[in-house]
Every structure is written in C-alpha cells, then in structure tokens.
Amino acid sequence: MIKIGNISLPEFPLLLAPMEDVSDPPFRSVCKSNGADMMYTEFISSEGLIRDAIKSRRKLDIFEEERPVGIQIFGGDEEAMGMSAAIVETVNPDLVDINFGCPVKKVVTKGAGAGVLRDVDLMVRLTQSVIKHTQLPVTVKTRLGWDDDTKNIEEVAERLQDIGIAALSIHGRTRCQMYKGLADWELIGKIKNNPRIHIPIFGNGDIDSPEKALEYKNRYGVDGVMIGRAAIGYPWIFNEIKHFLQTGEHLPLPTVQQRVAVIRQHLKHSLNWKGPKVGIFEMRRHYTNYLKGFPNIKEFRSRLVQLNTYEEIDEVLEEVLRTYDGFVAEKNLWTFAEGAPNCETAK
C-alpha cells in the first residue's frame, strides 16, 4: 500500500493529472469509473479564491464518489497561499496539492507555477505557508527545473520533503520544454532512488500505454504514475494498465457501446453540475476525442456540437450505435482541438 498522510492507495496507484479546462467533476467521474485511483481538481488560483472569484470557487466542488481527491492550488504569495489552503480545507478534500509545474507565460510571469523553480527558497516558503494553514496532507507537483541548465529537482525534492510534504509528483520536462520532446524519466528515477527520499514519488509524462507504464515502473521504481493527456477521450487507459500489470495481457479495446455509455455518463454529469446550457456547450469539446477512429464520423460530430438538448444529442448517439455496431476503433490518442492540456489553457 502507498500512504499519503492518512490516505491509503493500492500498490502502484494510477493518478489522474490535474488539467485546466479538462479535469472537472464530469471528466473525473468517468476516469474514476474506469480505474483512476486518485484525482486532482483543475488548478485554482490562490488569489482567485481569496477574491471569491466565481470560477475559482466552483473548482472546489468535489463529490464523495471520486475520493480520494486533492484540490490543487497555485500562486506566488506566501500569505495568499496560506489563506487559500485554509479555504480549501473547509470543503474537506483528501489533500492539498501545490502546482509548481505550470509552464504558461501568464502564470509564470506572476511568479507562480513553474516560475517558482527559479527560486527554490521561495518554493520552500510557499510550501511552508500551505502546510502551516491546513491539517490535510500537502503534496506538490512540479517539473525537473526551469531549463536544461537548471534541473534542480534533486534539491527541490529533498528540501520539500524536509519541511513536510507527503508526496511529490514530477513531470519529466523543464519549464522551457513546455510539453515538447520526450519526458526525462532518468532524473525522476534518480529522485525515487535517492536514499534520503522516503515520501512517495509519482512520475508524469508520456504514459500512454500499458507497456510503457510497466516499463517505467520496473526501470525507474516510481511509486505510481500520473496520467494526463492519454486519458482525454480514453478513460479506459487506467483499467487497461491495471489489467496488464496484473496479467500481462491486454483488455479488449472499448466497443462503440462502451464509448457511447461513457459519453452519456460524462454528458449527464456535465448537465447536473453545470446546468443545461453550459453543460451541453462545454461537452462539445469532448466528442472528437471519444469518437476518434470511427470512419466517416465527421457528420455525427458536426451534429452533436450543434444540438442544444440532451434528448437531441441522445438521438444522435443512438444513430452512432446503430451505424457502428460491431466496429471497434483503434486506441484514441489525444487531439483536443480547443487547446493544450494541463495548465496550457489557464486564464
């Protein structure tokens, strides 16, 4: 078992990464149903929480069925981070996670996200402030460093562990890499195998198949993996990895019936949480990913993104079922048309 504070996770847990404009409760619900062991909210601005910004407050919504779940916050001011941690605790998540990894300019220029990697002393003070203001376990998600010349993750891991964080998730790229190139897992493995490190270390970056999850588990010894982009439109990846780790065999690819069932689950939760207008509108971005790989699917997608009621959408989904009965699409790869994942779409 893996322990994060009083949270017990299975051996080699699979974590759903926090992704801005993606990891909302409806998306988290389908990932939880398909094997995700722990999940995180979209990242939340500490200053937004303090200002009572509607969008930030709404991101605090969590549901019992998705536990264990962490709320992720970011910011560059010690007082604001401490106050936001106290606010987060009032909604009773299982943990508080700090984002020191978002690479986008509008976050970095505020001295937050991956921008803090240039000032490890500040990173320590920000983390201390969060720990001081909550009784919940505090974890951190970060990157290898600012650029190839300043990969300071070894210092970061040791110093953050020493002040009391309960786990560390490491994305295997620098800030300057953004999401380009291959993630460097060698350095993640070095952190895990550092004799000074005793907290759980989770690796993140490029895990998109059961084979890769097993390879990285064996090669680098991480305590678990965090999956982001590969779960968009393909939440089955969590159970596929679990099954492969246990048996060495692949689960069958999801049928059209399974894909439509997940779309309906996602849509219903979206409607319940966001209301009919926003729920239907924001669901439109997901159809391409769920239905990728089906021949001549463009016509159905075009109709789905123009409809305004659940009943109309459900009728089109019934047509999809009839048209593609017996067809199994190849495994989906992430192609979100509206923007990149994680904090790439941060406002």
Tab-separated table of C-alpha atoms in Angstrom, residues 201-317:
chain	number	residue	atom	x	y	z
A	201	ILE	CA	7.347	9.726	-5.828
A	202	PHE	CA	4.959	9.713	-8.783
A	203	GLY	CA	6.171	10.058	-12.361
A	204	ASN	CA	4.325	12.033	-15.002
A	205	GLY	CA	4.874	12.480	-18.724
A	206	ASP	CA	4.223	10.393	-21.847
A	207	ILE	CA	2.477	7.439	-20.146
A	208	ASP	CA	0.068	6.433	-22.903
A	209	SER	CA	0.086	2.615	-22.914
A	210	PRO	CA	0.109	-0.337	-20.516
A	211	GLU	CA	3.510	-1.391	-21.844
A	212	LYS	CA	5.064	1.962	-21.063
A	213	ALA	CA	3.555	2.013	-17.568
A	214	LEU	CA	5.064	-1.402	-16.815
A	215	GLU	CA	8.418	-0.490	-18.339
A	216	TYR	CA	8.693	2.735	-16.351
A	217	LYS	CA	7.536	1.024	-13.163
A	218	ASN	CA	10.273	-1.578	-13.472
A	219	ARG	CA	13.009	0.676	-14.805
A	220	TYR	CA	12.624	3.691	-12.539
A	221	GLY	CA	10.964	2.248	-9.438
A	222	VAL	CA	8.439	5.064	-9.029
A	223	ASP	CA	5.598	4.528	-6.574
A	224	GLY	CA	2.946	5.213	-9.214
A	225	VAL	CA	2.267	7.186	-12.358
A	226	MET	CA	0.191	10.246	-13.121
A	227	ILE	CA	-1.687	10.219	-16.423
A	228	GLY	CA	-2.971	13.325	-18.163
A	229	ARG	CA	-3.350	13.708	-21.908
A	230	ALA	CA	-3.694	9.981	-22.578
A	231	ALA	CA	-6.913	9.900	-20.535
A	232	ILE	CA	-8.656	12.608	-22.578
A	233	GLY	CA	-11.260	10.791	-24.644
A	234	TYR	CA	-9.846	7.485	-23.408
A	235	PRO	CA	-10.536	6.944	-19.672
A	236	TRP	CA	-10.208	3.186	-20.236
A	237	ILE	CA	-6.428	3.582	-20.049
A	238	PHE	CA	-6.493	3.220	-16.252
A	239	ASN	CA	-8.139	-0.205	-16.227
A	240	GLU	CA	-6.092	-1.263	-19.249
A	241	ILE	CA	-2.877	-0.536	-17.353
A	242	LYS	CA	-4.096	-2.274	-14.198
A	243	HIS	CA	-5.110	-5.375	-16.106
A	244	PHE	CA	-1.813	-5.511	-17.981
A	245	LEU	CA	0.232	-5.112	-14.794
A	246	GLN	CA	-1.687	-7.958	-13.166
A	247	THR	CA	-1.907	-10.399	-16.083
A	248	GLY	CA	0.482	-9.313	-18.832
A	249	GLU	CA	-2.492	-9.318	-21.179
A	250	HIS	CA	-4.444	-6.557	-22.882
A	251	LEU	CA	-8.093	-5.829	-22.281
A	252	PRO	CA	-10.200	-5.676	-25.445
A	253	LEU	CA	-10.484	-2.206	-26.935
A	254	PRO	CA	-13.679	-0.385	-25.911
A	255	THR	CA	-16.659	-1.104	-28.116
A	256	VAL	CA	-18.889	1.576	-29.593
A	257	GLN	CA	-21.408	0.689	-26.869
A	258	GLN	CA	-18.819	1.393	-24.175
A	259	ARG	CA	-17.777	4.649	-25.816
A	260	VAL	CA	-21.327	5.918	-26.085
A	261	ALA	CA	-22.042	4.855	-22.491
A	262	VAL	CA	-19.112	6.970	-21.278
A	263	ILE	CA	-20.217	9.921	-23.403
A	264	ARG	CA	-23.664	9.700	-21.824
A	265	GLN	CA	-22.219	9.439	-18.313
A	266	HIS	CA	-19.965	12.425	-18.958
A	267	LEU	CA	-22.799	14.453	-20.505
A	268	LYS	CA	-25.288	13.726	-17.721
A	269	HIS	CA	-22.798	14.705	-15.040
A	270	SER	CA	-21.963	17.841	-17.022
A	271	LEU	CA	-25.632	18.799	-17.186
A	272	ASN	CA	-26.181	18.121	-13.481
A	273	TRP	CA	-23.142	20.102	-12.403
A	274	LYS	CA	-23.078	22.986	-14.876
A	275	GLY	CA	-26.706	23.252	-15.900
A	276	PRO	CA	-28.182	22.528	-19.333
A	277	LYS	CA	-26.753	25.449	-21.303
A	278	VAL	CA	-23.151	25.414	-20.092
A	279	GLY	CA	-23.131	21.640	-19.619
A	280	ILE	CA	-24.046	20.986	-23.244
A	281	PHE	CA	-21.755	23.715	-24.580
A	282	GLU	CA	-18.655	22.578	-22.687
A	283	MET	CA	-19.294	18.920	-23.540
A	284	ARG	CA	-18.846	19.714	-27.224
A	285	ARG	CA	-15.078	19.767	-26.919
A	286	HIS	CA	-15.065	16.090	-25.889
A	287	TYR	CA	-16.920	14.396	-28.764
A	288	THR	CA	-13.946	14.434	-31.133
A	289	ASN	CA	-11.789	12.599	-28.616
A	290	TYR	CA	-14.360	9.988	-27.618
A	291	LEU	CA	-15.230	9.171	-31.238
A	292	LYS	CA	-11.821	9.419	-32.861
A	293	GLY	CA	-11.030	6.476	-35.116
A	294	PHE	CA	-14.549	5.890	-36.402
A	295	PRO	CA	-14.754	6.155	-40.213
A	296	ASN	CA	-16.892	8.971	-41.586
A	297	ILE	CA	-17.690	10.186	-38.088
A	298	LYS	CA	-17.419	13.864	-39.039
A	299	GLU	CA	-21.122	14.157	-39.881
A	300	PHE	CA	-22.159	12.856	-36.467
A	301	ARG	CA	-19.662	15.096	-34.665
A	302	SER	CA	-20.916	18.124	-36.583
A	303	ARG	CA	-24.447	17.415	-35.487
A	304	LEU	CA	-23.521	16.733	-31.876
A	305	VAL	CA	-21.818	20.122	-31.477
A	306	GLN	CA	-24.857	21.985	-32.823
A	307	LEU	CA	-27.570	20.418	-30.688
A	308	ASN	CA	-28.890	22.081	-27.541
A	309	THR	CA	-30.848	19.430	-25.635
A	310	TYR	CA	-29.950	16.110	-24.077
A	311	GLU	CA	-32.769	14.392	-25.960
A	312	GLU	CA	-31.482	15.559	-29.349
A	313	ILE	CA	-27.934	14.543	-28.511
A	314	ASP	CA	-29.088	11.172	-27.254
A	315	GLU	CA	-30.889	10.518	-30.544
A	316	VAL	CA	-27.679	11.122	-32.471
A	317	LEU	CA	-25.789	8.834	-30.102
